[in-house]
């Protein structure tokens, strides 16, 4: 393929695919949700590790007696770490998004906005949507439903399950995101239009900020209560309304075809130099966390928790782990050999930016096909392996840098077959790369030899 053909392909992709995706990634909300997703990582990992401790006897039945005599005596105590993280994950999302979005508006629009106030106002709006309400005969009432046989009880409007308030868990993430967005938009509007209480400059900043948020807080209360009232008059609340569109999105993401689309978008963003993995997975976290909760309850959904790093992007975006070691040991061109050797250790921990920018994969038409197809191939193997029942689904959130096999083993709660499946995913991804990288290696070797001849 000559240079003119390469330029035509690159120009077409820039105009119709990569350009719009690049623009989308720069939206304030998109950047805020990305930062929010990264901010929740410590909580999800810590909470999941305590869950892994608790479920190990399921993977190794020989531990059951030991656990009954030791750990299980204190499980209600140490599992508080799980309930205080995964059990209220929607609250973390809500507050963090309110904080991040407010901070972005304050910095980029030069507004006198307090990021802390943004987070607190978001939580304020969110909590007004959590109680279960009904309207009977023109009167609103808090639902009170106690059923000893049910897993969830509703006490004076508050839905309570084994992990605490159910609507603060993964089921409430989408509502938390929407309420944070509404709260910050109202806060921003009031400050921008000077609809706030101004105090003298001599007043400490903390006191001044609290009064600046006073009128926005009233406005947020009125807006959210009106939304609640409107939905109640129709026989719904915001949680039940959101079940329809986001249920559709979840079902789409949980299908093999939906995941193919997701990884095409992810790889396309990377192709133009945008960190596609961070951006796309941040938007999908509410779905993967909800699926994780469902798997803990007995479901078998492949796309849950860190399915992406455990089975798909092994070695980093593009599923390049085995490719990296092939370059380090078998590549003939000096460029690829050096990049492979320099990237080998980071690749073990799913970090491959040196490889992505060093080969490079960006705008590289020679490697464009495997760049898109390799993650789809590894995803397919992982998806089928879990959906068929060969390996246990992800039930715990592991750290994304966890090496291949070990991450799947931990995430599945100790299923050895999950680790084997992950290794198979890595191997399949490399088989996709192999013919293309060999041809590319020969091309670079020829260029290097010609350059050496010109220097002599």
Short mmCIF file of C-alpha atoms in Angstrom, two decimals:
data_model
loop_
_atom_site.label_atom_id
_atom_site.label_comp_id
_atom_site.label_asym_id
_atom_site.label_seq_id
_atom_site.Cartn_x
_atom_site.Cartn_y
_atom_site.Cartn_z
CA UNK A 1 0.00 0.00 0.00
CA UNK A 2 1.62 3.30 -1.09
CA UNK A 3 1.70 6.57 0.85
CA UNK A 4 -1.17 8.21 -1.09
CA UNK A 5 -3.51 5.30 -0.30
CA UNK A 6 -2.52 5.48 3.37
CA UNK A 7 -3.30 9.20 3.43
CA UNK A 8 -6.72 8.64 1.83
CA UNK A 9 -7.67 6.04 4.44
CA UNK A 10 -6.40 8.20 7.30
CA UNK A 11 -8.26 11.26 6.01
CA UNK A 12 -11.50 9.30 5.66
CA UNK A 13 -11.21 7.91 9.19
CA UNK A 14 -10.37 11.34 10.60
CA UNK A 15 -13.43 12.93 8.98
CA UNK A 16 -16.11 10.34 9.62
CA UNK A 17 -15.00 8.27 12.63
CA UNK A 18 -12.02 9.46 14.60
CA UNK A 19 -12.74 13.19 14.39
CA UNK A 20 -16.24 12.91 15.91
CA UNK A 21 -15.00 10.46 18.55
CA UNK A 22 -12.15 12.80 19.45
CA UNK A 23 -14.58 15.72 19.80
CA UNK A 24 -16.88 13.64 22.00
CA UNK A 25 -14.01 12.72 24.32
CA UNK A 26 -13.35 16.40 25.05
CA UNK A 27 -16.83 17.20 26.34
CA UNK A 28 -16.79 18.34 29.96
CA UNK A 29 -19.23 15.65 31.09
CA UNK A 30 -17.22 12.93 29.36
CA UNK A 31 -14.00 14.00 31.06
CA UNK A 32 -15.77 14.25 34.41
CA UNK A 33 -17.28 10.77 34.15
CA UNK A 34 -13.85 9.41 33.16
CA UNK A 35 -12.25 10.94 36.25
CA UNK A 36 -15.12 9.64 38.35
CA UNK A 37 -14.62 6.10 37.12
CA UNK A 38 -10.93 6.21 37.99
CA UNK A 39 -11.70 7.73 41.39
CA UNK A 40 -13.92 4.81 42.41
CA UNK A 41 -11.26 2.19 41.67
CA UNK A 42 -9.71 2.01 45.19
CA UNK A 43 -13.12 1.43 46.79
CA UNK A 44 -14.19 -1.30 44.38
CA UNK A 45 -10.90 -3.18 44.69
CA UNK A 46 -10.78 -3.01 48.49
CA UNK A 47 -14.39 -4.12 48.84
CA UNK A 48 -13.94 -6.95 46.36
CA UNK A 49 -10.87 -8.34 48.09
CA UNK A 50 -12.90 -8.90 51.26
CA UNK A 51 -15.53 -10.65 49.16
CA UNK A 52 -12.84 -12.91 47.63
CA UNK A 53 -11.73 -13.87 51.14
CA UNK A 54 -15.31 -14.78 51.98
CA UNK A 55 -15.99 -16.94 48.90
CA UNK A 56 -12.75 -18.93 48.73
CA UNK A 57 -14.42 -22.05 50.26
CA UNK A 58 -16.69 -22.13 47.19
CA UNK A 59 -13.61 -22.62 45.00
CA UNK A 60 -11.75 -24.82 47.47
CA UNK A 61 -14.28 -26.89 49.49
CA UNK A 62 -11.47 -28.28 51.64
CA UNK A 63 -11.29 -24.84 53.30
CA UNK A 64 -14.90 -24.99 54.51
CA UNK A 65 -14.11 -26.52 57.91
CA UNK A 66 -11.24 -24.11 58.52
CA UNK A 67 -13.44 -21.13 57.58
CA UNK A 68 -16.28 -22.26 59.84
CA UNK A 69 -13.86 -22.33 62.76
CA UNK A 70 -12.17 -19.01 61.93
CA UNK A 71 -13.18 -16.44 59.29
CA UNK A 72 -16.92 -17.08 59.19
CA UNK A 73 -17.17 -16.27 62.89
CA UNK A 74 -16.24 -12.70 62.02
CA UNK A 75 -17.65 -12.40 58.49
CA UNK A 76 -20.35 -9.91 59.52
CA UNK A 77 -17.54 -7.71 60.82
CA UNK A 78 -15.01 -7.80 57.97
CA UNK A 79 -17.67 -7.83 55.24
CA UNK A 80 -18.56 -4.30 56.36
CA UNK A 81 -15.63 -3.28 54.16
CA UNK A 82 -17.51 -4.73 51.19
CA UNK A 83 -20.86 -3.22 52.18
CA UNK A 84 -19.27 0.20 52.70
CA UNK A 85 -17.76 0.13 49.19
CA UNK A 86 -19.67 -1.99 46.68
CA UNK A 87 -22.82 -1.66 48.80
CA UNK A 88 -22.94 2.15 48.40
CA UNK A 89 -21.11 2.51 45.10
CA UNK A 90 -23.80 4.78 43.61
CA UNK A 91 -23.09 7.33 46.34
CA UNK A 92 -19.39 7.40 45.48
CA UNK A 93 -20.22 7.88 41.80
CA UNK A 94 -22.69 10.63 42.60
CA UNK A 95 -20.42 12.68 44.87
CA UNK A 96 -17.30 12.22 42.74
CA UNK A 97 -19.09 13.19 39.52
CA UNK A 98 -20.54 16.28 41.20
CA UNK A 99 -17.07 17.21 42.43
CA UNK A 100 -15.29 16.58 39.10
CA UNK A 101 -17.89 18.30 36.94
CA UNK A 102 -18.00 21.35 39.20
CA UNK A 103 -14.20 21.55 39.22
CA UNK A 104 -14.05 21.45 35.42
CA UNK A 105 -16.62 24.24 35.08
CA UNK A 106 -14.88 26.32 37.74
CA UNK A 107 -11.47 25.98 36.07
CA UNK A 108 -12.51 26.34 32.43
CA UNK A 109 -15.31 28.92 32.73
CA UNK A 110 -13.65 30.93 35.52
CA UNK A 111 -16.67 30.62 37.79
CA UNK A 112 -16.70 30.94 41.57
CA UNK A 113 -17.79 27.35 42.09
CA UNK A 114 -16.71 25.12 44.98
CA UNK A 115 -16.04 21.53 43.90
CA UNK A 116 -16.88 20.32 47.40
CA UNK A 117 -20.22 22.11 47.24
CA UNK A 118 -20.84 20.49 43.87
CA UNK A 119 -20.31 17.05 45.37
CA UNK A 120 -22.53 17.77 48.40
CA UNK A 121 -25.31 19.27 46.28
CA UNK A 122 -25.19 16.18 44.09
CA UNK A 123 -25.65 13.93 47.11
CA UNK A 124 -28.49 16.17 48.30
CA UNK A 125 -30.30 15.77 44.97
CA UNK A 126 -29.62 12.03 44.87
CA UNK A 127 -30.96 11.29 48.34
CA UNK A 128 -34.27 12.95 47.48
CA UNK A 129 -34.82 10.28 44.81
CA UNK A 130 -33.98 7.23 46.92
CA UNK A 131 -37.11 6.71 49.09
CA UNK A 132 -39.91 4.61 47.59
CA UNK A 133 -43.03 6.77 47.22
CA UNK A 134 -46.50 6.12 45.84
CA UNK A 135 -49.46 8.39 45.13
CA UNK A 136 -52.85 7.11 46.31
CA UNK A 137 -55.96 9.21 45.96
CA UNK A 138 -53.92 12.33 45.31
CA UNK A 139 -51.82 11.79 48.45
CA UNK A 140 -48.12 10.84 48.42
CA UNK A 141 -47.08 8.13 50.84
CA UNK A 142 -43.83 6.47 51.80
CA UNK A 143 -43.96 2.77 50.99
CA UNK A 144 -43.78 0.49 54.01
CA UNK A 145 -43.61 -3.18 53.11
CA UNK A 146 -42.24 -5.81 55.48
CA UNK A 147 -42.17 -9.39 54.22
CA UNK A 148 -40.11 -11.83 56.34
CA UNK A 149 -39.73 -14.14 53.34
CA UNK A 150 -38.37 -11.43 51.01
CA UNK A 151 -34.69 -10.55 50.55
CA UNK A 152 -35.50 -6.84 50.49
CA UNK A 153 -37.67 -4.93 52.98
CA UNK A 154 -39.06 -1.42 52.50
CA UNK A 155 -39.10 0.48 55.77
CA UNK A 156 -40.73 3.92 55.69
CA UNK A 157 -39.69 4.33 52.06
CA UNK A 158 -36.14 3.03 52.44
CA UNK A 159 -35.44 -0.20 50.59
CA UNK A 160 -33.11 -2.30 52.73
CA UNK A 161 -31.29 -5.47 51.70
CA UNK A 162 -28.44 -7.57 53.04
CA UNK A 163 -25.88 -4.92 52.03
CA UNK A 164 -27.84 -1.90 53.31
CA UNK A 165 -29.89 0.58 51.30
CA UNK A 166 -30.35 -1.18 47.98
CA UNK A 167 -30.70 2.00 45.93
CA UNK A 168 -27.25 3.17 47.07
CA UNK A 169 -25.72 0.07 45.48
CA UNK A 170 -24.97 -0.55 41.84
CA UNK A 171 -28.67 -0.28 40.91
CA UNK A 172 -28.54 3.42 41.74
CA UNK A 173 -25.46 4.45 39.77
CA UNK A 174 -27.36 5.78 36.75
CA UNK A 175 -29.73 7.78 38.94
CA UNK A 176 -26.77 9.12 40.91
CA UNK A 177 -25.10 10.26 37.69
CA UNK A 178 -28.24 12.03 36.46
CA UNK A 179 -28.86 13.74 39.81
CA UNK A 180 -25.24 14.91 40.00
CA UNK A 181 -25.50 16.38 36.51
CA UNK A 182 -28.77 18.20 37.31
CA UNK A 183 -27.41 19.53 40.61
CA UNK A 184 -24.18 20.86 39.08
CA UNK A 185 -26.01 22.44 36.13
CA UNK A 186 -28.34 24.31 38.50
CA UNK A 187 -25.42 25.34 40.73
CA UNK A 188 -23.47 26.57 37.70
CA UNK A 189 -26.48 28.46 36.31
CA UNK A 190 -27.12 30.27 39.60
CA UNK A 191 -23.49 31.33 40.00
CA UNK A 192 -23.17 32.34 36.34
CA UNK A 193 -26.30 34.51 36.57
CA UNK A 194 -25.29 35.86 40.01
CA UNK A 195 -28.35 34.30 41.66
CA UNK A 196 -26.46 33.77 44.91
CA UNK A 197 -25.96 35.35 48.31
CA UNK A 198 -22.83 37.49 48.28
CA UNK A 199 -20.91 38.05 51.51
CA UNK A 200 -18.15 40.63 52.15
CA UNK A 201 -14.62 39.66 51.16
CA UNK A 202 -13.60 39.69 54.82
CA UNK A 203 -15.76 36.61 55.44
CA UNK A 204 -13.73 33.36 55.42
CA UNK A 205 -13.89 31.43 52.13
CA UNK A 206 -15.52 28.37 53.73
CA UNK A 207 -18.39 30.43 55.13
CA UNK A 208 -18.79 32.38 51.87
CA UNK A 209 -18.94 29.17 49.81
CA UNK A 210 -21.66 27.71 52.00
CA UNK A 211 -23.83 30.80 51.51
CA UNK A 212 -23.10 30.83 47.77
CA UNK A 213 -24.62 27.35 47.59
CA UNK A 214 -27.73 28.31 49.59
CA UNK A 215 -29.95 29.53 46.73
CA UNK A 216 -28.74 26.77 44.35
CA UNK A 217 -29.65 24.24 47.05
CA UNK A 218 -33.21 25.60 47.21
CA UNK A 219 -33.42 25.53 43.41
CA UNK A 220 -32.14 21.94 43.30
CA UNK A 221 -34.67 20.88 45.94
CA UNK A 222 -37.57 22.42 43.99
CA UNK A 223 -36.46 20.89 40.65
CA UNK A 224 -35.89 17.40 42.02
CA UNK A 225 -39.14 17.43 44.02
CA UNK A 226 -41.04 18.53 40.91
CA UNK A 227 -39.46 15.68 38.94
CA UNK A 228 -40.47 13.26 41.68
CA UNK A 229 -44.02 14.65 41.73
CA UNK A 230 -44.40 14.40 37.96
CA UNK A 231 -43.19 10.81 37.88
CA UNK A 232 -45.33 9.83 40.88
CA UNK A 233 -48.42 11.23 39.15
CA UNK A 234 -47.65 8.82 36.30
CA UNK A 235 -47.19 5.90 38.67
CA UNK A 236 -43.38 5.77 38.52
CA UNK A 237 -40.27 7.14 40.15
CA UNK A 238 -36.91 7.94 38.56
CA UNK A 239 -35.49 4.50 39.34
CA UNK A 240 -38.31 2.66 37.57
CA UNK A 241 -38.23 5.10 34.64
CA UNK A 242 -34.51 4.58 34.12
CA UNK A 243 -34.90 0.82 34.11
CA UNK A 244 -36.30 1.00 30.57
CA UNK A 245 -33.58 2.83 28.57
CA UNK A 246 -30.65 1.69 30.68
CA UNK A 247 -31.99 -1.84 30.79
CA UNK A 248 -31.85 -1.78 27.00
CA UNK A 249 -28.28 -0.43 27.05
CA UNK A 250 -27.26 -3.07 29.58
CA UNK A 251 -28.75 -5.89 27.52
CA UNK A 252 -26.97 -4.55 24.44
CA UNK A 253 -23.62 -4.34 26.25
CA UNK A 254 -24.07 -7.84 27.63
CA UNK A 255 -24.47 -9.36 24.18
CA UNK A 256 -21.54 -10.54 22.06
CA UNK A 257 -22.48 -8.15 19.24
CA UNK A 258 -22.75 -5.25 21.66
CA UNK A 259 -19.27 -6.00 22.98
CA UNK A 260 -17.92 -6.11 19.42
CA UNK A 261 -19.22 -2.57 18.89
CA UNK A 262 -17.75 -1.45 22.23
CA UNK A 263 -14.27 -2.74 21.36
CA UNK A 264 -14.38 -1.25 17.88
CA UNK A 265 -15.08 2.16 19.45
CA UNK A 266 -12.37 1.62 22.06
CA UNK A 267 -9.74 0.70 19.48
CA UNK A 268 -10.82 3.50 17.13
CA UNK A 269 -10.26 6.07 19.87
CA UNK A 270 -6.79 4.67 20.54
CA UNK A 271 -6.02 4.70 16.82
CA UNK A 272 -6.36 8.50 16.82
CA UNK A 273 -4.39 8.90 20.06
CA UNK A 274 -7.20 9.04 22.65
CA UNK A 275 -7.05 6.65 25.59
CA UNK A 276 -10.02 4.60 24.48
CA UNK A 277 -9.87 2.09 27.33
CA UNK A 278 -10.16 4.71 30.05
CA UNK A 279 -12.88 6.66 28.27
CA UNK A 280 -15.12 3.76 27.24
CA UNK A 281 -14.78 1.63 30.38
CA UNK A 282 -15.63 4.66 32.55
CA UNK A 283 -18.99 4.91 30.81
CA UNK A 284 -19.54 1.17 31.13
CA UNK A 285 -18.68 0.89 34.83
CA UNK A 286 -22.30 1.19 36.01
CA UNK A 287 -23.12 -1.83 33.83
CA UNK A 288 -20.11 -3.93 34.81
CA UNK A 289 -20.66 -3.20 38.50
CA UNK A 290 -24.35 -4.09 38.26
CA UNK A 291 -23.42 -7.33 36.48
CA UNK A 292 -20.82 -8.04 39.16
CA UNK A 293 -23.54 -7.75 41.80
CA UNK A 294 -25.79 -10.04 39.77
CA UNK A 295 -23.00 -12.63 39.47
CA UNK A 296 -22.47 -12.57 43.22
CA UNK A 297 -26.17 -13.37 43.56
CA UNK A 298 -25.82 -16.37 41.23
CA UNK A 299 -25.94 -15.02 37.66
CA UNK A 300 -23.33 -15.88 35.04
CA UNK A 301 -22.80 -12.70 33.01
CA UNK A 302 -19.47 -12.52 31.16
CA UNK A 303 -19.24 -8.73 30.97
CA UNK A 304 -18.78 -7.97 34.66
CA UNK A 305 -16.15 -6.37 36.86
CA UNK A 306 -12.71 -6.35 35.23
CA UNK A 307 -13.68 -8.71 32.39
CA UNK A 308 -11.90 -6.27 30.08
CA UNK A 309 -8.45 -6.53 31.68
CA UNK A 310 -8.80 -10.16 32.71
CA UNK A 311 -9.86 -11.60 29.34
CA UNK A 312 -9.68 -8.96 26.61
CA UNK A 313 -7.02 -6.25 26.77
CA UNK A 314 -4.40 -8.61 28.21
CA UNK A 315 -1.05 -6.85 28.28
CA UNK A 316 -2.77 -3.52 27.65
CA UNK A 317 -5.09 -2.04 25.06
CA UNK A 318 -5.15 -4.12 21.90
CA UNK A 319 -4.40 -7.39 23.77
CA UNK A 320 -0.67 -7.14 23.03
CA UNK A 321 0.95 -9.24 25.79
CA UNK A 322 2.17 -12.18 23.69
CA UNK A 323 2.89 -9.83 20.79
CA UNK A 324 5.21 -7.84 23.05
CA UNK A 325 7.26 -10.91 23.96
CA UNK A 326 7.36 -12.05 20.34
CA UNK A 327 8.81 -8.67 19.38
CA UNK A 328 11.39 -8.89 22.17
CA UNK A 329 12.59 -12.36 21.14
CA UNK A 330 11.79 -12.89 17.46
CA UNK A 331 11.55 -9.53 15.68
CA UNK A 332 14.27 -8.95 13.07
CA UNK A 333 14.02 -5.18 12.77
CA UNK A 334 15.90 -3.18 15.37
CA UNK A 335 12.94 -0.86 15.97
CA UNK A 336 10.44 -3.57 16.90
CA UNK A 337 12.97 -5.63 18.81
CA UNK A 338 13.97 -2.67 20.97
CA UNK A 339 10.36 -1.68 21.60
CA UNK A 340 9.45 -5.24 22.57
CA UNK A 341 12.31 -5.49 25.05
CA UNK A 342 11.56 -2.08 26.58
CA UNK A 343 7.83 -2.88 26.90
CA UNK A 344 8.04 -6.46 28.23
CA UNK A 345 7.90 -5.75 31.96
CA UNK A 346 5.11 -3.11 31.82
CA UNK A 347 3.10 -5.44 29.57
CA UNK A 348 2.97 -8.05 32.33
CA UNK A 349 0.93 -5.53 34.30
CA UNK A 350 -1.36 -4.52 31.41
CA UNK A 351 0.55 -1.33 30.64
CA UNK A 352 1.51 -0.98 27.00
CA UNK A 353 1.66 2.73 26.14
CA UNK A 354 5.37 2.33 25.20
CA UNK A 355 4.34 -0.34 22.69
CA UNK A 356 1.36 1.60 21.33
CA UNK A 357 3.37 4.76 20.69
CA UNK A 358 6.62 3.00 19.82
CA UNK A 359 5.48 0.62 17.06
CA UNK A 360 3.32 2.79 16.53
CA UNK A 361 -0.29 1.62 16.33
CA UNK A 362 -1.61 5.16 15.95
CA UNK A 363 -2.59 5.87 12.33
CA UNK A 364 -0.69 2.75 11.28
CA UNK A 365 -2.65 1.24 8.40
CA UNK A 366 -0.31 -1.77 8.24
CA UNK A 367 -1.48 -2.93 11.68
CA UNK A 368 -4.97 -1.46 11.70
CA UNK A 369 -6.77 -4.77 11.01
CA UNK A 370 -5.23 -6.78 13.89
CA UNK A 371 -5.44 -3.74 16.18
CA UNK A 372 -9.23 -3.90 15.83
CA UNK A 373 -9.64 -7.67 15.53
CA UNK A 374 -7.31 -8.98 18.26
CA UNK A 375 -9.36 -7.62 21.22
CA UNK A 376 -12.56 -8.85 19.55
CA UNK A 377 -11.01 -12.32 19.22
CA UNK A 378 -9.89 -12.44 22.87
CA UNK A 379 -13.25 -11.05 24.00
CA UNK A 380 -15.06 -13.76 22.03
CA UNK A 381 -13.04 -16.56 23.65
CA UNK A 382 -13.58 -15.10 27.13
CA UNK A 383 -17.28 -14.48 26.48
CA UNK A 384 -17.90 -18.03 25.24
CA UNK A 385 -15.81 -19.55 28.03
CA UNK A 386 -17.93 -17.89 30.72
CA UNK A 387 -21.30 -18.07 28.94
CA UNK A 388 -20.85 -21.80 28.33
CA UNK A 389 -20.08 -22.45 31.99
CA UNK A 390 -16.46 -23.51 31.43
CA UNK A 391 -15.20 -20.81 33.79
CA UNK A 392 -16.88 -19.06 36.68
CA UNK A 393 -17.91 -15.45 35.92
CA UNK A 394 -16.28 -12.44 37.54
CA UNK A 395 -17.58 -11.97 41.09
CA UNK A 396 -14.88 -9.69 42.51
CA UNK A 397 -13.18 -6.54 41.32
CA UNK A 398 -9.47 -7.13 40.91
CA UNK A 399 -6.80 -4.49 40.26
CA UNK A 400 -6.48 -3.89 36.52
CA UNK A 401 -2.64 -4.29 36.50
CA UNK A 402 -2.94 -7.87 37.80
CA UNK A 403 -0.96 -10.21 35.46
CA UNK A 404 -2.66 -12.50 32.96
CA UNK A 405 -4.31 -15.54 34.49
CA UNK A 406 -3.94 -14.32 38.06
CA UNK A 407 -6.45 -11.53 37.51
CA UNK A 408 -9.07 -13.92 36.14
CA UNK A 409 -8.35 -16.38 38.96
CA UNK A 410 -8.86 -13.72 41.64
CA UNK A 411 -11.81 -12.09 39.89
CA UNK A 412 -13.63 -15.41 39.65
CA UNK A 413 -13.14 -16.09 43.34
CA UNK A 414 -10.45 -18.72 42.80
CA UNK A 415 -11.48 -20.64 39.68
CA UNK A 416 -8.38 -22.19 38.07
CA UNK A 417 -10.26 -22.67 34.79
CA UNK A 418 -10.77 -18.91 34.63
CA UNK A 419 -6.99 -18.46 34.67
CA UNK A 420 -6.61 -21.03 31.89
CA UNK A 421 -9.29 -19.25 29.87
CA UNK A 422 -7.43 -15.95 30.22
CA UNK A 423 -4.22 -17.54 28.89
CA UNK A 424 -6.19 -18.88 25.92
CA UNK A 425 -7.53 -15.38 25.25
CA UNK A 426 -3.99 -13.98 25.18
CA UNK A 427 -2.86 -16.71 22.77
CA UNK A 428 -5.78 -16.16 20.38
CA UNK A 429 -5.11 -12.42 20.27
CA UNK A 430 -1.51 -13.07 19.24
CA UNK A 431 -2.60 -15.45 16.46
CA UNK A 432 -4.52 -12.53 14.97
CA UNK A 433 -1.44 -10.30 15.13
CA UNK A 434 1.07 -12.85 13.88
CA UNK A 435 0.77 -12.63 10.06
CA UNK A 436 0.49 -8.84 10.14
CA UNK A 437 3.37 -8.22 12.54
CA UNK A 438 5.65 -10.57 10.58
CA UNK A 439 4.98 -8.64 7.39
CA UNK A 440 5.42 -5.31 9.18
CA UNK A 441 8.67 -6.53 10.75
CA UNK A 442 10.03 -7.47 7.32
CA UNK A 443 9.01 -4.08 5.97
CA UNK A 444 10.85 -2.23 8.73
CA UNK A 445 13.89 -4.49 8.40
CA UNK A 446 14.07 -3.69 4.69
CA UNK A 447 13.82 0.03 5.45
CA UNK A 448 16.58 -0.24 8.04
CA UNK A 449 18.84 -2.12 5.61
CA UNK A 450 18.26 0.44 2.89
CA UNK A 451 19.01 3.24 5.34
CA UNK A 452 22.27 1.52 6.29
CA UNK A 453 23.26 1.22 2.61
CA UNK A 454 22.64 4.93 2.08
CA UNK A 455 24.86 5.76 5.05
CA UNK A 456 27.77 3.69 3.71
#
